[in-house]
Amino acid sequence: EVAYATVTKTVRAQSHAEVARYLEAKHSVPVRNSIAVAIARHYRAAADLVKDLPTLEGVDADEVTIGALRWLDEAGWRALSAGEPREAERWFGGGLDLAVDAASMARCLFGRAKARCELRDLAGTRADLERLDPLVHGDPVMAAKALMVRGDINQKAGELDRAAEQLREAADQLDQLNEPADHALALR
């Protein structure tokens, strides 16, 4: 820790970016969860440093930010699949800190809303869904999935009629969009 603090931000960013790229290149897809987490952590660390100093020698700010967003998203979904919504919430939240456009912000907000819904964080889920709403107008699949999360959180809040209506509407939309896996989830 003390030695790390004595290294310049440039060297730290370069090191984190190099480790992330090495891990990506060395491991075949799909990578194990532990490797995905390591890649996400290193890209995130490099992106955080680049955010502070956007012109670091030997570090492409766009590359590390895009890598961080990709792997933070991947780590978030893997955490959700593994039944770790608190961890998923942190990964998606980290992506929100780095989001560079509406699409990346929407993906992170949706993932975090889903994680918060699993945690039964009604206020947090609803806040993320409110922020997500204006970002999904051009993406009917994401809009339908967000409606499904809204129905899920309303069900957990005991608003059963409202939840049933939203889940039915989400299921219909997902069926029309030919999204069978999500359609089945909405019907559960």
Coordinates of N, CA, C and O in Angstrom, one line a residue:
E1 N 0.8 -1.2 0.0 CA 0.0 0.0 0.0 C 0.9 1.3 0.0 O 0.6 2.2 -0.8
V2 N 1.9 1.3 0.9 CA 2.8 2.5 0.9 C 3.6 2.6 -0.4 O 3.7 3.7 -0.9
A3 N 4.1 1.5 -0.9 CA 4.8 1.5 -2.1 C 4.0 1.9 -3.3 O 4.4 2.7 -4.1
Y4 N 2.7 1.4 -3.3 CA 1.8 1.8 -4.4 C 1.5 3.3 -4.4 O 1.5 4.0 -5.4
A5 N 1.4 3.9 -3.2 CA 1.2 5.3 -3.1 C 2.3 6.2 -3.6 O 2.1 7.3 -3.9
T6 N 3.5 5.6 -3.6 CA 4.7 6.4 -4.1 C 4.9 6.3 -5.6 O 5.6 7.1 -6.1
V7 N 4.1 5.5 -6.3 CA 4.2 5.4 -7.7 C 3.3 6.5 -8.3 O 2.2 6.7 -7.8
T8 N 3.8 7.1 -9.4 CA 3.0 8.1 -10.0 C 1.7 7.6 -10.6 O 1.6 6.4 -10.9
K9 N 0.8 8.5 -10.8 CA -0.5 8.1 -11.3 C -0.4 7.6 -12.7 O -1.1 6.6 -13.1
T10 N 0.6 8.1 -13.5 CA 0.8 7.6 -14.8 C 1.2 6.2 -14.8 O 0.7 5.3 -15.5
V11 N 2.2 5.9 -14.0 CA 2.7 4.5 -13.9 C 1.6 3.5 -13.4 O 1.4 2.4 -13.9
R12 N 0.8 4.0 -12.4 CA -0.3 3.2 -11.9 C -1.3 2.9 -13.0 O -1.7 1.8 -13.2
A13 N -1.7 3.9 -13.7 CA -2.7 3.8 -14.8 C -2.1 2.8 -15.9 O -2.8 1.9 -16.4
Q14 N -0.9 3.0 -16.3 CA -0.2 2.1 -17.2 C -0.2 0.7 -16.8 O -0.6 -0.2 -17.5
S15 N 0.1 0.5 -15.5 CA 0.2 -0.9 -15.0 C -1.2 -1.5 -14.9 O -1.3 -2.7 -15.3
H16 N -2.2 -0.8 -14.5 CA -3.5 -1.4 -14.4 C -4.0 -1.7 -15.8 O -4.6 -2.8 -16.0
A17 N -3.8 -0.8 -16.8 CA -4.2 -1.0 -18.1 C -3.5 -2.3 -18.7 O -4.1 -3.1 -19.4
E18 N -2.2 -2.4 -18.5 CA -1.5 -3.5 -19.0 C -1.9 -4.8 -18.4 O -2.0 -5.8 -19.1
V19 N -2.2 -4.8 -17.1 CA -2.7 -6.1 -16.5 C -4.0 -6.5 -17.1 O -4.3 -7.6 -17.4
A20 N -4.9 -5.5 -17.2 CA -6.2 -5.8 -17.7 C -6.1 -6.3 -19.2 O -6.8 -7.3 -19.5
R21 N -5.3 -5.7 -20.0 CA -5.2 -6.2 -21.4 C -4.5 -7.6 -21.4 O -4.9 -8.4 -22.2
Y22 N -3.6 -7.8 -20.6 CA -2.9 -9.1 -20.5 C -3.9 -10.2 -20.1 O -4.0 -11.2 -20.8
L23 N -4.7 -9.9 -19.1 CA -5.7 -10.9 -18.7 C -6.7 -11.2 -19.8 O -7.1 -12.3 -20.0
E24 N -7.1 -10.1 -20.5 CA -8.1 -10.3 -21.6 C -7.5 -11.2 -22.7 O -8.1 -12.1 -23.2
A25 N -6.2 -10.9 -23.0 CA -5.6 -11.7 -24.1 C -5.2 -13.1 -23.7 O -5.3 -14.0 -24.5
K26 N -4.9 -13.3 -22.4 CA -4.4 -14.6 -22.0 C -5.5 -15.6 -21.8 O -5.4 -16.8 -22.1
H27 N -6.7 -15.2 -21.4 CA -7.8 -16.1 -21.1 C -8.8 -16.1 -22.2 O -9.2 -15.1 -22.7
S28 N -9.2 -17.3 -22.5 CA -10.2 -17.5 -23.6 C -11.6 -17.1 -23.1 O -11.9 -17.1 -21.9
V29 N -12.4 -16.8 -24.0 CA -13.8 -16.4 -23.7 C -14.7 -17.6 -23.7 O -14.5 -18.5 -24.6
P30 N -15.5 -17.9 -22.7 CA -15.8 -17.1 -21.6 C -14.8 -17.3 -20.5 O -14.3 -18.4 -20.3
V31 N -14.4 -16.2 -19.8 CA -13.5 -16.3 -18.7 C -14.2 -16.7 -17.4 O -15.4 -16.4 -17.3
R32 N -13.4 -17.2 -16.5 CA -13.9 -17.5 -15.2 C -14.4 -16.2 -14.5 O -13.8 -15.1 -14.8
N33 N -15.2 -16.3 -13.5 CA -15.7 -15.2 -12.8 C -14.6 -14.4 -12.1 O -14.5 -13.2 -12.1
S34 N -13.6 -15.1 -11.5 CA -12.5 -14.5 -10.9 C -11.7 -13.7 -11.8 O -11.2 -12.6 -11.5
I35 N -11.5 -14.1 -13.0 CA -10.8 -13.4 -14.1 C -11.5 -12.2 -14.5 O -11.0 -11.1 -14.7
A36 N -12.8 -12.3 -14.7 CA -13.7 -11.2 -15.1 C -13.6 -10.1 -14.1 O -13.5 -8.9 -14.4
V37 N -13.7 -10.5 -12.8 CA -13.6 -9.5 -11.7 C -12.2 -8.8 -11.7 O -12.1 -7.6 -11.6
A38 N -11.2 -9.6 -11.9 CA -9.8 -9.0 -12.0 C -9.7 -8.0 -13.1 O -9.1 -6.9 -12.9
I39 N -10.2 -8.4 -14.3 CA -10.1 -7.5 -15.4 C -10.9 -6.2 -15.1 O -10.5 -5.1 -15.4
A40 N -12.1 -6.4 -14.6 CA -13.0 -5.2 -14.3 C -12.2 -4.3 -13.3 O -12.2 -3.1 -13.4
R41 N -11.6 -4.9 -12.2 CA -10.9 -4.0 -11.2 C -9.8 -3.3 -11.8 O -9.6 -2.1 -11.5
H42 N -9.0 -3.9 -12.7 CA -7.8 -3.2 -13.3 C -8.3 -2.2 -14.3 O -7.7 -1.1 -14.3
Y43 N -9.2 -2.5 -15.1 CA -9.7 -1.4 -16.0 C -10.3 -0.3 -15.3 O -10.2 0.9 -15.6
R44 N -11.1 -0.6 -14.2 CA -11.7 0.5 -13.4 C -10.7 1.4 -12.8 O -10.8 2.6 -12.8
A45 N -9.6 0.8 -12.2 CA -8.6 1.5 -11.6 C -7.9 2.4 -12.6 O -7.6 3.6 -12.4
A46 N -7.6 1.9 -13.8 CA -7.0 2.7 -14.9 C -7.9 3.8 -15.3 O -7.4 5.0 -15.5
A47 N -9.2 3.5 -15.5 CA -10.1 4.5 -15.9 C -10.3 5.6 -14.9 O -10.4 6.8 -15.2
D48 N -10.3 5.3 -13.6 CA -10.4 6.3 -12.5 C -9.2 7.2 -12.6 O -9.3 8.4 -12.4
L49 N -8.0 6.7 -12.8 CA -6.8 7.5 -12.9 C -6.8 8.4 -14.1 O -6.4 9.5 -14.1
V50 N -7.3 7.8 -15.2 CA -7.3 8.6 -16.5 C -8.3 9.7 -16.4 O -8.2 10.8 -16.9
K51 N -9.4 9.5 -15.6 CA -10.4 10.5 -15.4 C -9.8 11.7 -14.7 O -10.2 12.8 -15.1
D52 N -8.9 11.5 -13.8 CA -8.2 12.6 -13.1 C -7.2 13.3 -14.0 O -7.1 14.5 -13.9
L53 N -6.5 12.5 -14.8 CA -5.5 13.1 -15.7 C -5.7 12.5 -17.1 O -5.1 11.5 -17.4
P54 N -6.5 13.1 -17.9 CA -6.9 12.5 -19.2 C -5.8 12.3 -20.2 O -6.0 11.6 -21.2
T55 N -4.7 12.9 -20.0 CA -3.6 12.8 -21.0 C -2.4 12.1 -20.4 O -1.3 12.7 -20.2
L56 N -2.5 10.8 -20.1 CA -1.4 10.1 -19.5 C -0.7 9.4 -20.6 O -1.3 8.7 -21.4
E57 N 0.6 9.5 -20.6 CA 1.4 8.8 -21.6 C 1.3 7.3 -21.5 O 1.4 6.7 -20.5
G58 N 1.0 6.7 -22.7 CA 1.0 5.3 -22.8 C -0.4 4.7 -22.4 O -0.5 3.5 -22.3
V59 N -1.4 5.5 -22.1 CA -2.7 5.0 -21.7 C -3.7 5.7 -22.5 O -3.8 7.0 -22.5
D60 N -4.5 5.0 -23.3 CA -5.5 5.5 -24.1 C -6.8 5.6 -23.3 O -7.4 4.6 -22.9
A61 N -7.2 6.8 -23.0 CA -8.3 7.1 -22.1 C -9.6 6.4 -22.6 O -10.3 5.8 -21.8
D62 N -9.9 6.5 -23.9 CA -11.1 5.9 -24.4 C -11.0 4.3 -24.3 O -12.0 3.7 -23.9
E63 N -9.9 3.8 -24.5 CA -9.7 2.3 -24.5 C -10.0 1.8 -23.0 O -10.7 0.8 -22.8
V64 N -9.4 2.4 -22.0 CA -9.6 1.9 -20.7 C -11.0 2.2 -20.2 O -11.5 1.4 -19.4
T65 N -11.6 3.3 -20.6 CA -12.9 3.6 -20.2 C -13.9 2.6 -20.8 O -14.8 2.0 -20.1
I66 N -13.8 2.3 -22.1 CA -14.6 1.3 -22.7 C -14.4 0.0 -22.1 O -15.3 -0.8 -21.9
G67 N -13.1 -0.4 -21.9 CA -12.8 -1.7 -21.3 C -13.4 -1.8 -19.9 O -14.0 -2.8 -19.5
A68 N -13.3 -0.7 -19.1 CA -13.9 -0.7 -17.8 C -15.4 -0.9 -17.8 O -16.0 -1.7 -17.1
L69 N -16.1 -0.1 -18.7 CA -17.5 -0.2 -18.8 C -17.9 -1.7 -19.2 O -18.9 -2.2 -18.6
R70 N -17.2 -2.2 -20.1 CA -17.6 -3.6 -20.6 C -17.4 -4.6 -19.5 O -18.3 -5.4 -19.2
W71 N -16.3 -4.5 -18.8 CA -16.0 -5.5 -17.7 C -16.8 -5.3 -16.4 O -17.1 -6.2 -15.7
L72 N -17.1 -4.0 -16.1 CA -17.9 -3.7 -15.0 C -19.3 -4.3 -15.2 O -19.9 -4.9 -14.3
D73 N -19.8 -4.1 -16.4 CA -21.1 -4.7 -16.8 C -21.1 -6.2 -16.7 O -22.0 -6.8 -16.1
E74 N -20.1 -6.8 -17.2 CA -19.9 -8.2 -17.2 C -19.9 -8.7 -15.7 O -20.6 -9.7 -15.4
A75 N -19.1 -8.1 -14.9 CA -18.9 -8.5 -13.5 C -20.3 -8.3 -12.8 O -20.6 -9.2 -11.9
G76 N -21.0 -7.3 -13.1 CA -22.3 -7.0 -12.5 C -23.3 -8.1 -12.8 O -24.0 -8.7 -11.9
W77 N -23.4 -8.5 -14.1 CA -24.3 -9.6 -14.5 C -23.9 -10.9 -13.9 O -24.8 -11.7 -13.5
R78 N -22.6 -11.2 -13.8 CA -22.2 -12.4 -13.2 C -22.5 -12.5 -11.8 O -22.9 -13.5 -11.2
A79 N -22.3 -11.3 -11.1 CA -22.7 -11.3 -9.7 C -24.2 -11.5 -9.5 O -24.6 -12.3 -8.5
L80 N -25.0 -10.9 -10.3 CA -26.4 -11.2 -10.2 C -26.8 -12.7 -10.4 O -27.5 -13.3 -9.7
S81 N -26.1 -13.3 -11.4 CA -26.4 -14.7 -11.7 C -25.9 -15.6 -10.6 O -26.5 -16.6 -10.4
A82 N -24.9 -15.1 -9.9 CA -24.4 -15.9 -8.7 C -25.1 -15.7 -7.4 O -24.8 -16.2 -6.4
G83 N -26.2 -14.8 -7.5 CA -27.0 -14.5 -6.3 C -26.3 -13.5 -5.4 O -26.5 -13.6 -4.2
E84 N -25.5 -12.6 -5.9 CA -24.8 -11.6 -5.2 C -25.2 -10.2 -5.6 O -24.4 -9.5 -6.2
P85 N -26.5 -9.8 -5.3 CA -26.9 -8.5 -5.8 C -26.2 -7.3 -5.2 O -26.1 -6.3 -5.8
R86 N -25.7 -7.5 -3.9 CA -25.0 -6.3 -3.3 C -23.7 -6.1 -4.1 O -23.4 -4.9 -4.4
E87 N -23.0 -7.2 -4.5 CA -21.8 -7.0 -5.3 C -22.1 -6.5 -6.7 O -21.5 -5.6 -7.2
A88 N -23.2 -7.0 -7.3 CA -23.7 -6.5 -8.6 C -24.0 -5.0 -8.5 O -23.6 -4.2 -9.4
E89 N -24.6 -4.5 -7.5 CA -24.9 -3.1 -7.3 C -23.7 -2.3 -7.3 O -23.6 -1.2 -7.9
R90 N -22.6 -2.8 -6.7 CA -21.3 -2.0 -6.7 C -20.7 -2.0 -8.1 O -20.2 -0.9 -8.5
W91 N -20.7 -3.1 -8.8 CA -20.1 -3.1 -10.1 C -20.9 -2.2 -11.0 O -20.2 -1.4 -11.8
F92 N -22.2 -2.2 -11.1 CA -23.0 -1.3 -11.9 C -22.8 0.1 -11.5 O -22.8 1.0 -12.4
G93 N -22.8 0.4 -10.2 CA -22.5 1.7 -9.7 C -21.2 2.3 -10.2 O -21.1 3.4 -10.5
G94 N -20.2 1.4 -10.2 CA -18.9 1.8 -10.7 C -18.9 2.2 -12.2 O -18.3 3.1 -12.6
G95 N -19.7 1.4 -12.9 CA -19.9 1.8 -14.3 C -20.6 3.1 -14.5 O -20.3 3.9 -15.4
L96 N -21.6 3.4 -13.6 CA -22.3 4.7 -13.7 C -21.3 5.9 -13.5 O -21.4 6.9 -14.2
D97 N -20.3 5.7 -12.7 CA -19.3 6.7 -12.5 C -18.5 7.0 -13.7 O -17.9 8.1 -13.9
L98 N -18.4 6.0 -14.6 CA -17.6 6.2 -15.8 C -18.4 6.3 -17.1 O -17.8 6.5 -18.2
A99 N -19.7 6.2 -17.0 CA -20.6 6.2 -18.2 C -20.3 7.4 -19.1 O -20.2 8.6 -18.6
V100 N -20.1 7.2 -20.4 CA -19.7 8.2 -21.3 C -20.8 8.7 -22.2 O -20.7 9.7 -22.9
D101 N -21.9 7.9 -22.3 CA -23.0 8.3 -23.2 C -24.3 7.7 -22.6 O -24.3 7.0 -21.6
A102 N -25.4 8.0 -23.3 CA -26.7 7.5 -22.8 C -26.8 6.0 -22.8 O -27.4 5.5 -21.9
A103 N -26.2 5.4 -23.8 CA -26.3 3.9 -23.8 C -25.6 3.2 -22.7 O -26.1 2.3 -22.0
S104 N -24.4 3.7 -22.4 CA -23.6 3.1 -21.3 C -24.3 3.4 -19.9 O -24.4 2.6 -19.0
M105 N -24.8 4.6 -19.8 CA -25.5 5.0 -18.6 C -26.8 4.2 -18.4 O -27.1 3.7 -17.3
A106 N -27.5 3.9 -19.5 CA -28.7 3.1 -19.5 C -28.4 1.7 -19.0 O -29.1 1.1 -18.2
R107 N -27.4 1.1 -19.6 CA -27.0 -0.3 -19.2 C -26.7 -0.4 -17.7 O -27.1 -1.3 -17.0
C108 N -25.9 0.6 -17.2 CA -25.5 0.6 -15.8 C -26.7 0.8 -14.9 O -26.9 0.2 -13.9
L109 N -27.5 1.8 -15.3 CA -28.7 2.1 -14.4 C -29.7 0.9 -14.4 O -30.2 0.5 -13.4
F110 N -29.9 0.2 -15.6 CA -30.7 -1.0 -15.6 C -30.2 -2.1 -14.7 O -30.9 -2.7 -13.9
G111 N -28.9 -2.3 -14.9 CA -28.2 -3.4 -14.1 C -28.3 -3.1 -12.6 O -28.7 -4.0 -11.8
R112 N -28.1 -1.9 -12.2 CA -28.1 -1.5 -10.8 C -29.6 -1.6 -10.3 O -29.8 -2.0 -9.2
A113 N -30.5 -1.1 -11.1 CA -31.9 -1.2 -10.7 C -32.3 -2.7 -10.5 O -33.0 -3.0 -9.5
K114 N -31.9 -3.6 -11.3 CA -32.2 -5.0 -11.2 C -31.5 -5.5 -9.9 O -32.2 -6.3 -9.1
A115 N -30.3 -5.1 -9.6 CA -29.6 -5.6 -8.4 C -30.3 -5.0 -7.2 O -30.6 -5.7 -6.2
R116 N -30.7 -3.7 -7.2 CA -31.4 -3.1 -6.1 C -32.8 -3.8 -5.8 O -33.2 -3.9 -4.7
C117 N -33.4 -4.2 -6.9 CA -34.7 -4.8 -6.8 C -34.5 -6.2 -6.1 O -35.3 -6.5 -5.2
E118 N -33.4 -6.9 -6.4 CA -33.2 -8.2 -5.7 C -32.9 -7.9 -4.2 O -33.2 -8.8 -3.4
L119 N -32.3 -6.8 -3.9 CA -32.0 -6.4 -2.5 C -33.3 -5.9 -1.8 O -33.2 -5.5 -0.6
R120 N -34.4 -5.7 -2.6 CA -35.6 -5.1 -2.0 C -35.4 -3.7 -1.6 O -36.0 -3.2 -0.7
D121 N -34.5 -3.0 -2.3 CA -34.3 -1.6 -2.1 C -35.3 -0.8 -3.0 O -35.0 -0.4 -4.1
L122 N -36.5 -0.6 -2.5 CA -37.6 0.0 -3.3 C -37.2 1.4 -3.7 O -37.4 1.7 -4.9
A123 N -36.8 2.2 -2.8 CA -36.5 3.6 -3.2 C -35.3 3.6 -4.2 O -35.4 4.4 -5.2
G124 N -34.3 2.9 -4.0 CA -33.1 2.9 -4.9 C -33.5 2.4 -6.3 O -33.1 2.9 -7.3
T125 N -34.3 1.3 -6.3 CA -34.7 0.7 -7.6 C -35.5 1.8 -8.3 O -35.3 2.0 -9.5
R126 N -36.5 2.4 -7.7 CA -37.4 3.3 -8.3 C -36.6 4.6 -8.8 O -36.8 5.1 -9.9
A127 N -35.6 5.0 -8.0 CA -34.8 6.1 -8.4 C -34.0 5.8 -9.7 O -33.9 6.6 -10.6
D128 N -33.4 4.6 -9.7 CA -32.7 4.2 -10.9 C -33.6 4.1 -12.1 O -33.2 4.5 -13.2
L129 N -34.8 3.6 -11.9 CA -35.7 3.4 -13.0 C -36.2 4.8 -13.5 O -36.4 5.0 -14.8
E130 N -36.3 5.7 -12.6 CA -36.7 7.1 -13.0 C -35.6 7.7 -13.9 O -35.9 8.4 -14.9
R131 N -34.4 7.5 -13.5 CA -33.2 8.1 -14.3 C -33.1 7.3 -15.6 O -32.7 7.9 -16.6
L132 N -33.5 6.1 -15.6 CA -33.4 5.3 -16.8 C -34.5 5.6 -17.9 O -34.2 5.6 -19.1
D133 N -35.7 6.0 -17.4 CA -36.8 6.2 -18.3 C -36.5 7.1 -19.5 O -36.7 6.7 -20.7
P134 N -35.9 8.3 -19.4 CA -35.6 9.1 -20.6 C -34.5 8.5 -21.5 O -34.4 8.9 -22.6
L135 N -33.8 7.6 -21.0 CA -32.7 7.0 -21.8 C -33.1 5.8 -22.7 O -32.3 5.4 -23.5
V136 N -34.3 5.3 -22.4 CA -34.6 4.0 -23.2 C -35.7 4.2 -24.3 O -36.2 3.3 -24.8
H137 N -36.0 5.4 -24.6 CA -37.1 5.7 -25.6 C -36.7 5.1 -26.9 O -37.6 4.6 -27.6
G138 N -35.5 5.1 -27.3 CA -35.1 4.5 -28.6 C -34.8 3.0 -28.5 O -34.3 2.4 -29.5
D139 N -34.9 2.4 -27.4 CA -34.6 1.0 -27.2 C -35.7 0.3 -26.6 O -35.9 0.2 -25.3
P140 N -36.6 -0.3 -27.4 CA -37.8 -0.9 -26.9 C -37.6 -2.1 -26.0 O -38.3 -2.4 -25.1
V141 N -36.5 -2.9 -26.3 CA -36.2 -4.0 -25.5 C -35.8 -3.6 -24.1 O -36.3 -4.1 -23.1
M142 N -34.9 -2.6 -24.0 CA -34.5 -2.1 -22.6 C -35.7 -1.5 -21.9 O -35.9 -1.7 -20.7
A143 N -36.6 -0.8 -22.6 CA -37.8 -0.2 -22.0 C -38.7 -1.3 -21.5 O -39.2 -1.2 -20.3
A144 N -38.9 -2.4 -22.2 CA -39.7 -3.5 -21.7 C -39.1 -4.2 -20.5 O -39.8 -4.5 -19.6
K145 N -37.8 -4.4 -20.5 CA -37.1 -5.0 -19.4 C -37.2 -4.1 -18.2 O -37.3 -4.6 -17.0
A146 N -37.1 -2.8 -18.4 CA -37.2 -1.8 -17.3 C -38.6 -1.9 -16.7 O -38.8 -1.8 -15.4
L147 N -39.6 -2.0 -17.5 CA -41.0 -2.2 -17.1 C -41.1 -3.5 -16.3 O -41.9 -3.5 -15.2
M148 N -40.4 -4.5 -16.7 CA -40.5 -5.8 -15.9 C -39.9 -5.6 -14.5 O -40.4 -6.1 -13.5
V149 N -38.8 -4.8 -14.4 CA -38.2 -4.6 -13.1 C -39.1 -3.7 -12.3 O -39.3 -3.9 -11.1
R150 N -39.8 -2.8 -12.9 CA -40.7 -1.9 -12.2 C -41.9 -2.8 -11.6 O -42.3 -2.6 -10.5
G151 N -42.4 -3.7 -12.4 CA -43.4 -4.6 -12.0 C -42.9 -5.5 -10.8 O -43.6 -5.8 -9.8
D152 N -41.7 -6.0 -10.9 CA -41.1 -6.8 -9.9 C -41.0 -6.0 -8.6 O -41.3 -6.5 -7.5
I153 N -40.5 -4.8 -8.6 CA -40.4 -4.0 -7.4 C -41.7 -3.7 -6.8 O -41.9 -3.7 -5.6
N154 N -42.7 -3.4 -7.6 CA -44.0 -3.1 -7.1 C -44.7 -4.4 -6.5 O -45.4 -4.3 -5.5
Q155 N -44.3 -5.5 -7.0 CA -44.8 -6.8 -6.4 C -44.2 -6.9 -5.0 O -44.9 -7.3 -4.1
K156 N -42.9 -6.7 -4.9 CA -42.2 -6.8 -3.6 C -42.7 -5.7 -2.7 O -42.7 -5.9 -1.4
A157 N -43.2 -4.6 -3.2 CA -43.8 -3.6 -2.3 C -45.2 -3.9 -1.9 O -45.8 -3.1 -1.2
G158 N -45.8 -5.0 -2.4 CA -47.2 -5.3 -2.1 C -48.2 -4.7 -3.0 O -49.4 -4.8 -2.7
E159 N -47.8 -4.0 -4.0 CA -48.7 -3.3 -5.0 C -49.0 -4.3 -6.1 O -48.6 -4.2 -7.2
L160 N -49.8 -5.4 -5.7 CA -50.0 -6.5 -6.6 C -50.7 -6.3 -7.9 O -50.3 -6.8 -9.0
D161 N -51.8 -5.5 -7.8 CA -52.5 -5.2 -9.1 C -51.7 -4.4 -10.1 O -51.6 -4.7 -11.2
R162 N -51.0 -3.4 -9.5 CA -50.1 -2.6 -10.4 C -49.0 -3.4 -11.0 O -48.7 -3.3 -12.1
A163 N -48.4 -4.3 -10.1 CA -47.3 -5.1 -10.6 C -47.8 -6.1 -11.7 O -47.1 -6.3 -12.7
A164 N -49.0 -6.7 -11.5 CA -49.5 -7.6 -12.4 C -49.7 -7.0 -13.8 O -49.4 -7.5 -14.9
E165 N -50.2 -5.8 -13.8 CA -50.5 -5.0 -15.0 C -49.1 -4.7 -15.7 O -49.0 -4.9 -16.9
Q166 N -48.1 -4.3 -14.9 CA -46.8 -3.9 -15.5 C -46.1 -5.2 -16.1 O -45.6 -5.1 -17.2
L167 N -46.2 -6.2 -15.3 CA -45.6 -7.5 -15.8 C -46.2 -8.0 -17.0 O -45.6 -8.5 -17.9
R168 N -47.6 -8.0 -17.1 CA -48.3 -8.4 -18.3 C -47.9 -7.6 -19.5 O -47.7 -8.1 -20.6
E169 N -47.8 -6.2 -19.3 CA -47.5 -5.3 -20.4 C -46.0 -5.6 -20.8 O -45.7 -5.6 -22.0
A170 N -45.1 -5.8 -19.9 CA -43.7 -6.1 -20.2 C -43.7 -7.4 -21.0 O -42.9 -7.6 -22.0
A171 N -44.4 -8.5 -20.6 CA -44.4 -9.7 -21.2 C -44.9 -9.6 -22.7 O -44.3 -10.2 -23.6
D172 N -46.0 -8.8 -22.9 CA -46.5 -8.6 -24.2 C -45.5 -7.9 -25.1 O -45.3 -8.3 -26.3
Q173 N -44.8 -6.9 -24.6 CA -43.8 -6.1 -25.3 C -42.6 -7.0 -25.7 O -42.2 -7.0 -26.8
L174 N -42.2 -7.8 -24.7 CA -41.0 -8.7 -25.0 C -41.4 -9.8 -26.0 O -40.6 -10.2 -26.8
D175 N -42.6 -10.3 -25.9 CA -43.1 -11.3 -26.9 C -43.1 -10.7 -28.3 O -42.6 -11.3 -29.3
Q176 N -43.6 -9.5 -28.5 CA -43.6 -8.8 -29.8 C -42.2 -8.5 -30.3 O -42.0 -8.5 -31.5
L177 N -41.3 -8.3 -29.3 CA -39.9 -8.0 -29.7 C -39.1 -9.3 -29.9 O -37.8 -9.2 -30.1
N178 N -39.7 -10.4 -29.8 CA -39.1 -11.7 -30.0 C -37.9 -11.9 -29.0 O -36.8 -12.3 -29.4
E179 N -38.2 -11.7 -27.7 CA -37.3 -11.9 -26.6 C -37.8 -13.0 -25.7 O -38.4 -12.7 -24.6
P180 N -37.7 -14.2 -26.1 CA -38.4 -15.3 -25.4 C -37.9 -15.5 -24.0 O -38.7 -15.8 -23.1
A181 N -36.7 -15.4 -23.7 CA -36.2 -15.6 -22.3 C -36.7 -14.5 -21.4 O -37.2 -14.9 -20.3
D182 N -36.7 -13.3 -21.8 CA -37.2 -12.2 -20.9 C -38.7 -12.3 -20.9 O -39.3 -12.0 -19.9
H183 N -39.4 -12.7 -22.0 CA -40.8 -12.9 -22.0 C -41.2 -13.9 -20.9 O -42.1 -13.6 -20.1
A184 N -40.5 -15.0 -20.8 CA -40.8 -16.0 -19.8 C -40.6 -15.5 -18.4 O -41.4 -15.8 -17.5
L185 N -39.5 -14.7 -18.2 CA -39.3 -14.1 -16.9 C -40.4 -13.2 -16.5 O -40.9 -13.2 -15.3
A186 N -41.0 -12.4 -17.4 CA -42.0 -11.5 -17.1 C -43.3 -12.2 -16.7 O -44.1 -11.7 -16.0
L187 N -43.5 -13.4 -17.3 CA -44.7 -14.2 -17.0 C -44.6 -15.0 -15.7 O -45.6 -15.5 -15.2
R188 N -43.5 -15.1 -15.1 CA -43.3 -16.0 -13.9 C -44.2 -15.6 -12.8 O -44.7 -14.8 -12.4

